[in-house]
Tab-separated table of C-alpha atoms and ligand atoms in Angstrom:
chain	number	residue	atom	x	y	z
A	1	MET	CA	-16.121	-19.864	-26.681
A	2	LEU	CA	-12.590	-18.824	-26.156
A	3	LYS	CA	-14.588	-15.270	-24.998
A	4	LYS	CA	-15.379	-16.866	-21.710
A	5	MET	CA	-11.540	-18.234	-21.259
A	6	ASN	CA	-9.563	-16.080	-19.268
A	7	LEU	CA	-7.666	-18.416	-17.910
A	8	TRP	CA	-4.732	-17.599	-19.816
A	9	LYS	CA	-3.923	-13.414	-18.566
A	10	ASN	CA	-0.998	-13.900	-17.100
A	11	GLN	CA	0.995	-16.323	-19.141
A	12	ASN	CA	3.695	-15.981	-20.761
A	13	ASN	CA	2.324	-18.405	-23.546
A	14	SER	CA	-1.161	-17.141	-23.798
A	15	SER	CA	-0.787	-16.575	-27.455
A	16	SER	CA	-0.227	-19.856	-28.331
A	17	LEU	CA	-1.951	-22.022	-25.717
A	18	ARG	CA	-5.170	-19.763	-27.008
A	19	ASP	CA	-4.350	-21.395	-30.566
A	20	ARG	CA	-3.594	-25.182	-29.750
A	21	ILE	CA	-7.390	-24.958	-27.849
A	22	GLN	CA	-8.693	-23.494	-30.985
A	23	GLN	CA	-7.495	-26.498	-32.836
A	24	ILE	CA	-8.405	-28.818	-29.671
A	25	ILE	CA	-12.002	-27.573	-29.772
A	26	ASP	CA	-12.021	-27.690	-34.132
A	27	HIS	CA	-11.123	-31.415	-33.898
A	28	GLU	CA	-12.689	-34.570	-32.094
A	29	VAL	CA	-12.588	-33.615	-28.661
A	30	PRO	CA	-12.549	-36.799	-26.597
A	31	SER	CA	-16.140	-37.671	-24.979
A	32	HIS	CA	-15.214	-39.394	-21.926
A	33	VAL	CA	-11.630	-38.248	-20.322
A	34	ALA	CA	-10.658	-40.511	-16.975
A	35	ILE	CA	-7.706	-39.645	-14.842
A	36	ILE	CA	-5.771	-41.306	-11.888
A	37	MET	CA	-5.023	-38.439	-9.716
A	38	ASP	CA	-1.476	-39.438	-8.515
A	39	GLY	CA	1.860	-37.700	-7.153
A	40	ASN	CA	-0.101	-35.479	-4.338
A	41	GLY	CA	1.981	-37.313	-1.787
A	42	ARG	CA	5.036	-37.085	-3.564
A	43	TRP	CA	4.436	-33.758	-4.155
A	44	ALA	CA	4.086	-32.664	-0.598
A	45	LYS	CA	7.312	-34.726	0.654
A	46	LYS	CA	9.225	-32.603	-1.969
A	47	ARG	CA	8.394	-29.521	-0.500
A	48	ALA	CA	8.727	-30.748	3.895
A	49	LEU	CA	4.862	-30.680	3.965
A	50	PRO	CA	2.274	-33.302	5.099
A	51	ARG	CA	0.822	-35.415	2.601
A	52	VAL	CA	-2.878	-33.919	2.978
A	53	ALA	CA	-1.201	-30.782	1.752
A	54	GLY	CA	-0.712	-32.749	-1.845
A	55	HIS	CA	-4.281	-33.813	-1.278
A	56	HIS	CA	-5.297	-30.117	-0.928
A	57	GLU	CA	-3.421	-28.417	-3.582
A	58	GLY	CA	-5.478	-31.811	-5.587
A	59	MET	CA	-8.380	-30.852	-5.344
A	60	LYS	CA	-7.449	-27.285	-6.539
A	61	VAL	CA	-6.248	-28.856	-9.678
A	62	VAL	CA	-9.808	-30.773	-9.881
A	63	ARG	CA	-11.659	-27.650	-10.290
A	64	LYS	CA	-9.216	-25.895	-13.092
A	65	ILE	CA	-9.430	-29.058	-14.981
A	66	THR	CA	-13.066	-29.454	-15.125
A	67	LYS	CA	-13.296	-26.102	-15.841
A	68	LEU	CA	-11.196	-26.111	-18.672
A	69	ALA	CA	-12.783	-29.698	-19.992
A	70	ASN	CA	-16.331	-28.374	-20.230
A	71	GLU	CA	-15.255	-25.658	-22.438
A	72	LEU	CA	-13.309	-27.751	-24.634
A	73	GLY	CA	-16.732	-29.496	-24.914
A	74	VAL	CA	-15.842	-33.082	-23.286
A	75	LYS	CA	-18.623	-34.364	-21.831
A	76	THR	CA	-17.756	-36.694	-19.132
A	77	LEU	CA	-14.482	-36.198	-16.441
A	78	THR	CA	-14.157	-38.980	-14.090
A	79	VAL	CA	-11.196	-38.182	-11.210
A	80	TYR	CA	-10.338	-40.896	-9.406
A	81	ALA	CA	-10.221	-39.646	-5.618
A	82	PHE	CA	-10.651	-42.588	-3.524
A	83	SER	CA	-10.156	-46.106	-3.930
A	84	THR	CA	-11.632	-48.903	-2.153
A	85	GLU	CA	-7.426	-49.753	-1.043
A	86	ASN	CA	-7.254	-46.471	-0.351
A	87	TRP	CA	-9.090	-47.340	2.902
A	88	LYS	CA	-5.312	-48.854	4.440
A	89	ARG	CA	-3.815	-45.216	4.543
A	90	PRO	CA	-3.430	-43.739	7.731
A	91	LYS	CA	-6.727	-42.602	9.740
A	92	MET	CA	-5.470	-39.470	9.421
A	93	GLU	CA	-4.891	-39.443	5.506
A	94	VAL	CA	-8.405	-41.008	5.297
A	95	ASP	CA	-10.077	-38.621	6.946
A	96	PHE	CA	-8.543	-35.551	5.560
A	97	LEU	CA	-9.925	-37.015	1.930
A	98	MET	CA	-13.315	-38.213	3.390
A	99	LYS	CA	-13.504	-34.017	3.587
A	100	LEU	CA	-12.488	-32.878	0.798
A	101	PRO	CA	-15.147	-33.078	-1.076
A	102	GLU	CA	-17.300	-31.493	1.674
A	103	GLU	CA	-14.481	-28.936	1.525
A	104	PHE	CA	-14.344	-29.020	-2.412
A	105	LEU	CA	-18.160	-28.832	-3.304
A	106	GLY	CA	-19.055	-26.057	-0.881
A	107	THR	CA	-16.461	-23.520	-1.641
A	108	PHE	CA	-17.284	-24.213	-5.894
A	109	LEU	CA	-20.492	-26.019	-6.254
A	110	PRO	CA	-22.244	-22.268	-6.973
A	111	GLU	CA	-19.624	-21.867	-10.070
A	112	LEU	CA	-20.335	-25.551	-10.999
A	113	ILE	CA	-24.075	-25.196	-11.485
A	114	GLU	CA	-23.011	-21.557	-13.402
A	115	GLU	CA	-21.249	-23.555	-15.487
A	116	ASN	CA	-24.321	-26.004	-15.879
A	117	VAL	CA	-21.686	-28.826	-14.727
A	118	ARG	CA	-23.944	-32.094	-13.776
A	119	VAL	CA	-22.524	-33.507	-10.545
A	120	GLU	CA	-22.199	-37.777	-10.377
A	121	MET	CA	-20.205	-40.847	-8.661
A	122	ILE	CA	-19.466	-43.997	-8.877
A	123	GLY	CA	-18.064	-46.059	-6.084
A	124	TYR	CA	-19.464	-47.411	-2.756
A	125	MET	CA	-21.514	-44.376	-1.321
A	126	ASP	CA	-23.015	-46.421	1.624
A	127	LYS	CA	-19.507	-46.809	2.874
A	128	LEU	CA	-18.843	-43.543	2.789
A	129	PRO	CA	-18.748	-41.194	5.973
A	130	GLU	CA	-22.000	-39.212	6.648
A	131	HIS	CA	-20.908	-35.664	6.144
A	132	THR	CA	-19.303	-37.186	2.532
A	133	ARG	CA	-21.795	-38.727	1.882
A	134	LYS	CA	-24.966	-35.471	2.404
A	135	ALA	CA	-22.643	-33.603	0.385
A	136	VAL	CA	-22.118	-36.178	-2.847
A	137	SER	CA	-25.440	-36.097	-2.303
A	138	LYS	CA	-26.648	-32.537	-1.969
A	139	ALA	CA	-24.834	-31.732	-5.509
A	140	MET	CA	-25.406	-34.180	-7.444
A	141	GLU	CA	-29.263	-33.549	-6.168
A	142	ASP	CA	-28.625	-29.995	-7.053
A	143	THR	CA	-26.893	-30.232	-10.425
A	144	LYS	CA	-29.072	-32.865	-11.892
A	145	GLY	CA	-31.286	-31.091	-14.432
A	146	ASN	CA	-27.621	-29.900	-15.981
A	147	THR	CA	-26.667	-30.574	-18.962
A	148	GLY	CA	-23.046	-29.462	-19.720
A	149	LEU	CA	-19.983	-31.414	-18.429
A	150	VAL	CA	-20.611	-34.539	-15.990
A	151	LEU	CA	-18.004	-34.226	-13.266
A	152	ASN	CA	-17.997	-38.438	-11.781
A	153	PHE	CA	-16.089	-38.897	-9.067
A	154	ALA	CA	-14.716	-42.031	-8.341
A	155	LEU	CA	-15.016	-41.896	-4.256
A	156	ASN	CA	-14.736	-45.186	-2.338
A	157	TYR	CA	-14.534	-46.826	-5.970
A	158	GLY	CA	-12.891	-50.371	-7.070
A	159	SER	CA	-13.339	-52.122	-10.107
A	160	ARG	CA	-12.518	-55.890	-9.674
A	161	ALA	CA	-15.267	-55.411	-6.519
A	162	GLU	CA	-17.585	-53.681	-9.016
A	163	ILE	CA	-17.586	-56.593	-12.014
A	164	LEU	CA	-18.089	-59.076	-9.402
A	165	ASP	CA	-21.296	-56.657	-7.887
A	166	GLY	CA	-22.684	-57.372	-11.414
A	167	VAL	CA	-21.908	-60.727	-12.287
A	168	LYS	CA	-23.698	-61.554	-8.700
A	169	ARG	CA	-26.992	-58.593	-9.847
A	170	VAL	CA	-26.960	-61.013	-13.773
A	171	LEU	CA	-26.601	-64.066	-11.329
A	172	ALA	CA	-29.406	-63.551	-9.280
A	173	ASP	CA	-32.005	-61.790	-12.350
A	174	VAL	CA	-31.205	-65.224	-14.441
A	175	GLN	CA	-31.908	-67.127	-11.704
A	176	SER	CA	-34.968	-64.897	-11.301
A	177	GLY	CA	-36.266	-64.707	-14.530
A	178	ILE	CA	-35.834	-61.506	-15.215
A	179	MET	CA	-32.911	-62.154	-17.794
A	180	ASP	CA	-32.258	-65.231	-20.057
A	181	GLU	CA	-28.986	-65.970	-19.851
A	182	ASP	CA	-28.823	-66.105	-23.560
A	183	GLU	CA	-29.315	-62.368	-23.480
A	184	LEU	CA	-26.439	-61.787	-21.295
A	185	ASN	CA	-23.296	-59.981	-23.585
A	186	GLU	CA	-20.982	-56.343	-23.450
A	187	GLU	CA	-24.020	-54.369	-23.843
A	188	VAL	CA	-26.011	-55.550	-20.919
A	189	PHE	CA	-23.489	-56.227	-18.752
A	190	SER	CA	-21.896	-53.013	-19.241
A	191	SER	CA	-25.531	-51.693	-17.695
A	192	TYR	CA	-24.854	-53.786	-14.764
A	193	LEU	CA	-22.149	-52.007	-13.928
A	194	MET	CA	-21.917	-48.447	-11.606
A	195	THR	CA	-21.192	-46.648	-14.627
A	196	LYS	CA	-24.593	-47.613	-16.475
A	197	GLU	CA	-25.459	-44.077	-17.426
A	198	LEU	CA	-22.244	-43.084	-18.953
A	199	ASN	CA	-19.814	-44.168	-22.246
A	200	ASP	CA	-16.784	-45.768	-21.604
A	201	PRO	CA	-13.851	-43.802	-21.604
A	202	ASP	CA	-11.913	-42.715	-24.403
A	203	LEU	CA	-9.362	-41.123	-23.101
A	204	LEU	CA	-7.212	-42.436	-19.436
A	205	ILE	CA	-4.198	-39.807	-17.862
A	206	ARG	CA	-2.411	-40.997	-15.373
A	207	THR	CA	0.231	-38.384	-13.935
A	208	SER	CA	3.665	-38.767	-11.466
A	209	GLY	CA	5.167	-41.531	-14.024
A	210	GLU	CA	3.666	-44.589	-12.587
A	211	ILE	CA	2.212	-46.705	-15.459
A	212	ARG	CA	-0.094	-49.113	-14.186
A	213	LEU	CA	-4.339	-48.641	-13.867
A	214	SER	CA	-4.992	-49.597	-9.675
A	215	ASN	CA	-7.754	-51.380	-10.489
A	216	PHE	CA	-9.406	-49.003	-12.128
A	217	MET	CA	-12.099	-49.158	-14.565
A	218	LEU	CA	-10.510	-52.216	-15.609
A	219	TRP	CA	-13.909	-53.387	-17.786
A	220	GLN	CA	-14.853	-49.713	-19.356
A	221	LEU	CA	-10.811	-49.149	-20.279
A	222	ALA	CA	-11.083	-51.948	-23.148
A	223	TYR	CA	-10.205	-49.426	-25.637
A	224	SER	CA	-9.467	-46.444	-24.069
A	225	GLU	CA	-6.035	-44.396	-25.664
A	226	PHE	CA	-3.658	-43.877	-22.471
A	227	TRP	CA	-1.829	-40.990	-21.213
A	228	PHE	CA	0.836	-40.963	-18.952
A	229	THR	CA	3.118	-37.814	-17.944
A	230	ASP	CA	5.767	-37.312	-14.879
A	231	VAL	CA	3.889	-34.248	-13.619
A	232	LEU	CA	2.848	-34.852	-9.948
A	233	TRP	CA	-1.163	-34.348	-9.904
A	234	PRO	CA	-0.730	-31.364	-7.916
A	235	ASP	CA	1.423	-29.449	-10.752
A	236	PHE	CA	-1.159	-30.837	-13.789
A	237	ASN	CA	-2.460	-27.807	-14.960
A	238	GLU	CA	-4.182	-26.593	-18.290
A	239	GLU	CA	-1.115	-26.797	-20.234
A	240	HIS	CA	-0.393	-30.921	-19.753
A	241	PHE	CA	-4.261	-31.391	-19.700
A	242	VAL	CA	-3.853	-30.011	-23.782
A	243	GLU	CA	-1.314	-31.849	-24.250
A	244	ALA	CA	-3.042	-35.204	-23.359
A	245	ILE	CA	-6.233	-33.620	-25.850
A	246	GLU	CA	-3.414	-32.824	-28.557
A	247	ALA	CA	-1.776	-36.626	-28.050
A	248	PHE	CA	-4.942	-38.042	-28.013
A	249	GLN	CA	-6.107	-36.194	-31.694
A	250	SER	CA	-3.134	-37.861	-33.150
A	251	ARG	CA	-3.722	-41.320	-32.438
A	252	GLN	CA	-5.737	-43.282	-35.115
A	253	ARG	CA	-8.395	-45.241	-32.835
A	254	ARG	CA	-9.307	-48.904	-34.906
A	255	PHE	CA	-10.962	-50.654	-31.888
A	256	GLY	CA	-9.423	-53.864	-32.916
A	257	GLY	CA	-10.327	-53.164	-36.678
A	258	VAL	CA	-7.574	-52.639	-39.355
B	301	LIG	C1	-2.958	-40.759	-4.793
B	301	LIG	O1	-1.695	-39.723	-4.647
B	301	LIG	C2	-4.171	-39.870	-4.696
B	301	LIG	C3	-5.134	-39.628	-4.089
B	301	LIG	C4	-5.173	-41.159	-3.618
B	301	LIG	C5	-6.292	-39.131	-3.442
B	301	LIG	C6	-6.768	-37.986	-5.154
B	301	LIG	C7	-7.932	-37.083	-4.181
B	301	LIG	C8	-7.300	-35.343	-4.871
B	301	LIG	C9	-6.825	-34.998	-5.892
B	301	LIG	C10	-8.294	-34.839	-4.076
B	301	LIG	C11	-9.931	-35.217	-4.712
B	301	LIG	C12	-10.429	-33.909	-4.480
B	301	LIG	C13	-11.742	-33.726	-4.392
B	301	LIG	C14	-12.602	-32.951	-5.070
B	301	LIG	C15	-12.240	-34.525	-4.097
B	301	LIG	P1	-0.908	-40.279	-3.730
B	301	LIG	O2	-0.935	-39.595	-2.157
B	301	LIG	O3	-0.678	-42.138	-3.359
B	301	LIG	O4	0.617	-39.978	-3.912
B	301	LIG	P2	2.166	-40.615	-3.896
B	301	LIG	O5	1.619	-41.984	-4.595
B	301	LIG	O6	2.680	-39.449	-4.426
B	301	LIG	O7	1.708	-40.714	-2.513
């Protein structure tokens, strides 16, 4: 597996990073990693660039981390690309963010296909602009047979809305007799969420020093390990990802037990 990796060629600490990667692979790799990619605006501001320049740089980081996660054997990588609250941003920024999936997939889809990555999405797709919807749907269709990493975009996603919609659908199913109220348990309720096909995240990463969930996967993160870093998302690299997974591997998960 390591032979495939040419990521580290020009880095001074290449051998130690390679060793660390091998160590990771030899231990339990988190099956589902979710990332709140924060700090694009501040990254741009520090460089006197428009905020959207930070988003554009952040898009390239998604590619790098997807590649590495796939090579490490992570099964699902969920990236929070646009929240239901992000519509409040200036129109120009929203328009830019809505074009990023097209640019990302337009550029990298062949590579994702070659790497056996499957593209998925959670979020309210029908409220996305048509061009965004088309790009994501095409990628999902073109990669549906792939068996490697699932790259799951949270796009126009909001966890409270997701949970409320789930509750409404449960009520409708109970009222119409499709489901008995007594059958409702955590597992059944999970199947009413947008993540019904996915395991819950094992590890949540948030960049940029903010320590909050921002309406992201509130149900699904109940037992996840959290890892926060001050690094701004456009500066996040393979070494940071390795560090997060090492931290995960050093923790003892008890799921409420002892
Ligand atoms: C938060 O940073 C980031 C977002 C709202 C957008 C995240 C999107 C990307 C990283 C690119 C998505 C890539 C693809 C492939 C679709 P912020 O703007 O709130 O940063 P700030 O807190 O520093 O202002």
